[in-house]
PDB file of C-alpha atoms in Angstrom:
ATOM      1  CA  MET A  19       0.000   0.000   0.000  1.00  0.00           C
ATOM      2  CA  ILE A  20       1.166   3.519  -0.755  1.00  0.00           C
ATOM      3  CA  LEU A  21       1.665   5.595   2.388  1.00  0.00           C
ATOM      4  CA  PRO A  22       2.623   9.252   2.812  1.00  0.00           C
ATOM      5  CA  LEU A  23       6.101  10.228   3.929  1.00  0.00           C
ATOM      6  CA  ALA A  24       6.522  11.578   7.435  1.00  0.00           C
ATOM      7  CA  SER A  25       7.025  15.346   7.501  1.00  0.00           C
ATOM      8  CA  GLY A  26      10.349  14.811   9.283  1.00  0.00           C
ATOM      9  CA  ASP A  27      11.575  12.743   6.334  1.00  0.00           C
ATOM     10  CA  ILE A  28      10.688  15.541   3.931  1.00  0.00           C
ATOM     11  CA  ASP A  29      12.284  18.156   6.204  1.00  0.00           C
ATOM     12  CA  HIS A  30      15.459  16.059   6.355  1.00  0.00           C
ATOM     13  CA  ALA A  31      15.591  15.854   2.545  1.00  0.00           C
ATOM     14  CA  VAL A  32      15.115  19.623   2.258  1.00  0.00           C
ATOM     15  CA  ALA A  33      17.950  20.149   4.747  1.00  0.00           C
ATOM     16  CA  THR A  34      20.260  18.286   2.336  1.00  0.00           C
ATOM     17  CA  ALA A  35      19.574  20.865  -0.374  1.00  0.00           C
ATOM     18  CA  THR A  36      22.880  22.662  -0.008  1.00  0.00           C
ATOM     19  CA  THR A  37      23.302  23.660  -3.660  1.00  0.00           C
ATOM     20  CA  PRO A  38      20.985  25.264  -6.231  1.00  0.00           C
ATOM     21  CA  ALA A  39      21.015  22.034  -8.259  1.00  0.00           C
ATOM     22  CA  ILE A  40      19.942  19.818  -5.352  1.00  0.00           C
ATOM     23  CA  TYR A  41      17.260  22.298  -4.310  1.00  0.00           C
ATOM     24  CA  LEU A  42      15.858  22.354  -7.850  1.00  0.00           C
ATOM     25  CA  ILE A  43      15.957  18.571  -8.170  1.00  0.00           C
ATOM     26  CA  LEU A  44      14.071  18.177  -4.880  1.00  0.00           C
ATOM     27  CA  ALA A  45      11.490  20.786  -5.905  1.00  0.00           C
ATOM     28  CA  LEU A  46      10.879  19.064  -9.235  1.00  0.00           C
ATOM     29  CA  ALA A  47      10.356  15.690  -7.550  1.00  0.00           C
ATOM     30  CA  ALA A  48       8.376  16.903  -4.532  1.00  0.00           C
ATOM     31  CA  VAL A  49       6.177  19.521  -6.217  1.00  0.00           C
ATOM     32  CA  HIS A  50       5.852  18.289  -9.802  1.00  0.00           C
ATOM     33  CA  ALA A  51       6.238  14.547  -9.154  1.00  0.00           C
ATOM     34  CA  ALA A  52       8.979  14.395 -11.777  1.00  0.00           C
ATOM     35  CA  ARG A  53      10.893  11.148 -12.155  1.00  0.00           C
ATOM     36  CA  PRO A  54      14.698  11.385 -12.115  1.00  0.00           C
ATOM     37  CA  LYS A  55      14.871  10.717 -15.882  1.00  0.00           C
ATOM     38  CA  MET A  56      12.363  13.496 -16.550  1.00  0.00           C
ATOM     39  CA  ILE A  57      14.486  15.830 -14.428  1.00  0.00           C
ATOM     40  CA  ARG A  58      17.658  14.873 -16.312  1.00  0.00           C
ATOM     41  CA  ASP A  59      15.926  15.334 -19.679  1.00  0.00           C
ATOM     42  CA  LEU A  60      14.576  18.830 -18.965  1.00  0.00           C
ATOM     43  CA  GLN A  61      15.792  21.426 -21.419  1.00  0.00           C
ATOM     44  CA  LEU A  62      15.924  25.191 -21.191  1.00  0.00           C
ATOM     45  CA  ASP A  63      13.059  25.374 -23.701  1.00  0.00           C
ATOM     46  CA  ASP A  64      10.851  23.476 -21.217  1.00  0.00           C
ATOM     47  CA  ILE A  65      10.967  26.445 -18.849  1.00  0.00           C
ATOM     48  CA  ASP A  66       8.768  29.491 -19.449  1.00  0.00           C
ATOM     49  CA  LEU A  67       9.572  31.813 -16.562  1.00  0.00           C
ATOM     50  CA  GLY A  68       7.536  34.708 -17.949  1.00  0.00           C
ATOM     51  CA  ASN A  69       4.319  32.712 -18.095  1.00  0.00           C
ATOM     52  CA  HIS A  70       5.154  30.629 -15.003  1.00  0.00           C
ATOM     53  CA  ARG A  71       4.952  27.322 -16.919  1.00  0.00           C
ATOM     54  CA  ILE A  72       7.114  24.226 -17.015  1.00  0.00           C
ATOM     55  CA  THR A  73       6.874  21.249 -19.337  1.00  0.00           C
ATOM     56  CA  ILE A  74       7.848  17.965 -17.726  1.00  0.00           C
ATOM     57  CA  GLY A  75       7.569  14.721 -19.634  1.00  0.00           C
ATOM     58  CA  GLY A  76       5.631  16.478 -22.397  1.00  0.00           C
ATOM     59  CA  HIS A  77       3.010  17.898 -20.005  1.00  0.00           C
ATOM     60  CA  SER A  78       2.862  21.650 -19.510  1.00  0.00           C
ATOM     61  CA  ARG A  79       1.868  22.730 -16.027  1.00  0.00           C
ATOM     62  CA  PRO A  80       1.830  25.872 -13.896  1.00  0.00           C
ATOM     63  CA  LEU A  81       5.093  26.780 -12.226  1.00  0.00           C
ATOM     64  CA  ASP A  82       4.681  27.217  -8.472  1.00  0.00           C
ATOM     65  CA  GLU A  83       6.624  29.868  -6.574  1.00  0.00           C
ATOM     66  CA  LEU A  84       8.981  27.400  -4.827  1.00  0.00           C
ATOM     67  CA  THR A  85      10.085  25.804  -8.097  1.00  0.00           C
ATOM     68  CA  HIS A  86      10.213  29.225  -9.770  1.00  0.00           C
ATOM     69  CA  GLN A  87      12.658  30.477  -7.121  1.00  0.00           C
ATOM     70  CA  ALA A  88      14.677  27.247  -7.333  1.00  0.00           C
ATOM     71  CA  LEU A  89      14.890  27.655 -11.117  1.00  0.00           C
ATOM     72  CA  LEU A  90      16.006  31.275 -10.831  1.00  0.00           C
ATOM     73  CA  ALA A  91      18.742  30.321  -8.353  1.00  0.00           C
ATOM     74  CA  TRP A  92      19.908  27.416 -10.547  1.00  0.00           C
ATOM     75  CA  LEU A  93      19.830  29.424 -13.780  1.00  0.00           C
ATOM     76  CA  ASP A  94      21.829  32.203 -12.133  1.00  0.00           C
ATOM     77  CA  TYR A  95      24.405  29.649 -10.940  1.00  0.00           C
ATOM     78  CA  ARG A  96      24.435  27.887 -14.340  1.00  0.00           C
ATOM     79  CA  ARG A  97      24.948  31.183 -16.186  1.00  0.00           C
ATOM     80  CA  SER A  98      27.831  32.253 -13.943  1.00  0.00           C
ATOM     81  CA  ARG A  99      29.506  28.819 -13.901  1.00  0.00           C
ATOM     82  CA  TRP A 100      29.152  27.922 -17.600  1.00  0.00           C
ATOM     83  CA  PRO A 101      28.413  31.162 -19.477  1.00  0.00           C
ATOM     84  CA  ASN A 102      29.404  29.805 -22.896  1.00  0.00           C
ATOM     85  CA  THR A 103      27.860  26.345 -22.862  1.00  0.00           C
ATOM     86  CA  ALA A 104      25.730  25.316 -25.813  1.00  0.00           C
ATOM     87  CA  ASN A 105      24.163  22.393 -23.946  1.00  0.00           C
ATOM     88  CA  PRO A 106      20.363  22.861 -24.097  1.00  0.00           C
ATOM     89  CA  HIS A 107      19.688  20.746 -20.986  1.00  0.00           C
ATOM     90  CA  LEU A 108      18.608  22.532 -17.839  1.00  0.00           C
ATOM     91  CA  LEU A 109      20.951  20.668 -15.506  1.00  0.00           C
ATOM     92  CA  LEU A 110      24.663  20.600 -16.192  1.00  0.00           C
ATOM     93  CA  THR A 111      27.836  19.308 -14.642  1.00  0.00           C
ATOM     94  CA  GLN A 112      31.418  20.251 -15.397  1.00  0.00           C
ATOM     95  CA  HIS A 113      31.506  17.327 -17.817  1.00  0.00           C
ATOM     96  CA  THR A 114      28.151  17.840 -19.596  1.00  0.00           C
ATOM     97  CA  ALA A 115      28.683  21.582 -19.984  1.00  0.00           C
ATOM     98  CA  MET A 116      31.266  20.719 -22.648  1.00  0.00           C
ATOM     99  CA  GLU A 117      28.936  18.313 -24.431  1.00  0.00           C
ATOM    100  CA  ASN A 118      25.334  18.085 -25.501  1.00  0.00           C
ATOM    101  CA  SER A 119      24.278  15.287 -23.142  1.00  0.00           C
ATOM    102  CA  THR A 120      22.204  14.991 -19.987  1.00  0.00           C
ATOM    103  CA  VAL A 121      23.629  14.705 -16.508  1.00  0.00           C
ATOM    104  CA  GLY A 122      24.096  11.160 -15.233  1.00  0.00           C
ATOM    105  CA  LYS A 123      21.589   9.074 -13.271  1.00  0.00           C
ATOM    106  CA  LEU A 124      23.746   8.979 -10.164  1.00  0.00           C
ATOM    107  CA  TRP A 125      24.396  12.718 -10.224  1.00  0.00           C
ATOM    108  CA  VAL A 126      20.668  13.380  -9.888  1.00  0.00           C
ATOM    109  CA  THR A 127      19.907  10.721  -7.281  1.00  0.00           C
ATOM    110  CA  ASN A 128      23.023  11.237  -5.134  1.00  0.00           C
ATOM    111  CA  ALA A 129      21.390  14.310  -3.571  1.00  0.00           C
ATOM    112  CA  VAL A 130      19.094  12.152  -1.454  1.00  0.00           C
ATOM    113  CA  ARG A 131      21.064   8.926  -1.280  1.00  0.00           C
ATOM    114  CA  GLY A 132      20.514   7.178   2.031  1.00  0.00           C
ATOM    115  CA  LEU A 133      17.488   9.271   2.989  1.00  0.00           C
ATOM    116  CA  THR A 134      13.975   7.916   3.445  1.00  0.00           C
ATOM    117  CA  ALA A 135      12.688  10.688   1.170  1.00  0.00           C
ATOM    118  CA  THR A 136      14.361   9.578  -2.046  1.00  0.00           C
ATOM    119  CA  LEU A 137      13.356  11.249  -5.289  1.00  0.00           C
ATOM    120  CA  GLU A 138      11.054   8.335  -6.052  1.00  0.00           C
ATOM    121  CA  ARG A 139       9.409   8.543  -2.608  1.00  0.00           C
ATOM    122  CA  LEU A 140       9.014  12.330  -2.963  1.00  0.00           C
ATOM    123  CA  ARG A 141       7.348  11.805  -6.349  1.00  0.00           C
ATOM    124  CA  ILE A 142       5.008   9.153  -4.961  1.00  0.00           C
ATOM    125  CA  ASP A 143       4.228  11.296  -1.923  1.00  0.00           C
ATOM    126  CA  ARG A 144       3.309  14.245  -4.134  1.00  0.00           C
ATOM    127  CA  GLN A 145       0.892  12.212  -6.235  1.00  0.00           C
ATOM    128  CA  LEU A 146      -0.692  10.684  -3.134  1.00  0.00           C
ATOM    129  CA  GLU A 147      -0.974  14.120  -1.513  1.00  0.00           C
ATOM    130  CA  GLU A 148      -2.810  15.411  -4.584  1.00  0.00           C
ATOM    131  CA  ALA A 149      -5.214  12.456  -4.430  1.00  0.00           C
ATOM    132  CA  LEU A 150      -5.834  13.079  -0.726  1.00  0.00           C
ATOM    133  CA  THR A 151      -6.268  16.837  -1.123  1.00  0.00           C
ATOM    134  CA  ARG A 152      -8.302  17.051  -4.339  1.00  0.00           C
ATOM    135  CA  GLY A 153     -10.084  13.733  -4.030  1.00  0.00           C
ATOM    136  CA  PRO A 154      -9.221  10.252  -5.293  1.00  0.00           C
ATOM    137  CA  ASP A 155     -10.092  10.893  -8.938  1.00  0.00           C
ATOM    138  CA  PRO A 156      -7.849   8.852 -11.267  1.00  0.00           C
ATOM    139  CA  LEU A 157      -8.752  10.950 -14.316  1.00  0.00           C
ATOM    140  CA  TYR A 158      -7.646  14.112 -12.546  1.00  0.00           C
ATOM    141  CA  LEU A 159      -4.393  12.500 -11.382  1.00  0.00           C
ATOM    142  CA  ALA A 160      -3.632  11.218 -14.884  1.00  0.00           C
ATOM    143  CA  ALA A 161      -4.231  14.672 -16.355  1.00  0.00           C
ATOM    144  CA  VAL A 162      -2.187  16.577 -13.763  1.00  0.00           C
ATOM    145  CA  PHE A 163       0.821  14.280 -13.611  1.00  0.00           C
ATOM    146  CA  GLY A 164       0.724  12.628 -17.022  1.00  0.00           C
ATOM    147  CA  ILE A 165       0.618   9.150 -15.477  1.00  0.00           C
ATOM    148  CA  ASP A 166      -1.025   6.118 -17.042  1.00  0.00           C
ATOM    149  CA  ASP A 167      -4.491   4.912 -16.067  1.00  0.00           C
ATOM    150  CA  LYS A 168      -3.347   1.978 -13.911  1.00  0.00           C
ATOM    151  CA  THR A 169      -0.991   4.162 -11.900  1.00  0.00           C
ATOM    152  CA  ALA A 170      -3.657   6.831 -11.416  1.00  0.00           C
ATOM    153  CA  ILE A 171      -6.129   4.187 -10.219  1.00  0.00           C
ATOM    154  CA  ARG A 172      -3.538   2.819  -7.781  1.00  0.00           C
ATOM    155  CA  TYR A 173      -3.027   6.293  -6.240  1.00  0.00           C
ATOM    156  CA  ALA A 174      -6.777   6.940  -6.118  1.00  0.00           C
ATOM    157  CA  ASN A 175      -7.375   3.608  -4.353  1.00  0.00           C
ATOM    158  CA  ALA A 176      -4.596   4.285  -1.846  1.00  0.00           C
ATOM    159  CA  ALA A 177      -6.061   7.721  -1.136  1.00  0.00           C
ATOM    160  CA  ARG A 178      -9.551   6.230  -0.695  1.00  0.00           C
ATOM    161  CA  HIS A 179      -8.211   3.725   1.853  1.00  0.00           C
ATOM    162  CA  LEU A 180      -6.344   6.417   3.776  1.00  0.00           C
ATOM    163  CA  LEU A 181      -9.348   8.761   3.764  1.00  0.00           C
ATOM    164  CA  GLN A 182     -11.670   5.969   4.867  1.00  0.00           C
ATOM    165  CA  ALA A 183      -9.303   4.903   7.658  1.00  0.00           C
ATOM    166  CA  ALA A 184      -9.062   8.512   8.853  1.00  0.00           C
ATOM    167  CA  ALA A 185     -12.862   8.835   8.861  1.00  0.00           C
ATOM    168  CA  GLU A 186     -13.235   5.632  10.878  1.00  0.00           C
ATOM    169  CA  THR A 187     -10.637   6.577  13.469  1.00  0.00           C
ATOM    170  CA  PRO A 188     -12.293   8.246  16.462  1.00  0.00           C
ATOM    171  CA  GLU A 189     -10.912  11.630  17.435  1.00  0.00           C
ATOM    172  CA  PRO A 190      -9.213  11.814  20.826  1.00  0.00           C
ATOM    173  CA  PRO A 191     -11.318  13.482  23.568  1.00  0.00           C
TER     174      PRO A 191
END
């Protein structure tokens, strides 16, 4: 069964965000439910700061203020560190700045290595939170996150179980 992360686990992951890149990666996973590959594949053209939009995995969505600020910090760092790079990818390393390739798998996931709130758990938690907050509607979840029908149904069912369990639990006096 899919269960939410504890807030302490999320806080601990956020505390590891010591660089603009890590902060952005965490925001993309925790707010936009982006998979690590989607994060690695993001290109500069996927970001529309003026209209507060981001396209992740082919799905355009509104850009929240947290991710907007994380993007601004990263883009400022990227511009100062690699001012002449022609690499169109959003995230860069010293190595990829000289090429036209994406950053490596481990580079993205190392930020939260060893933590309970891995990028995958943050992504799952975000989708479950949306199902709990907006209601367990698989069609809505599929549209918002660009997930397939079976996955959306799985999150909706998990949210239904959690909501039902919460309704059946008596409140303390």
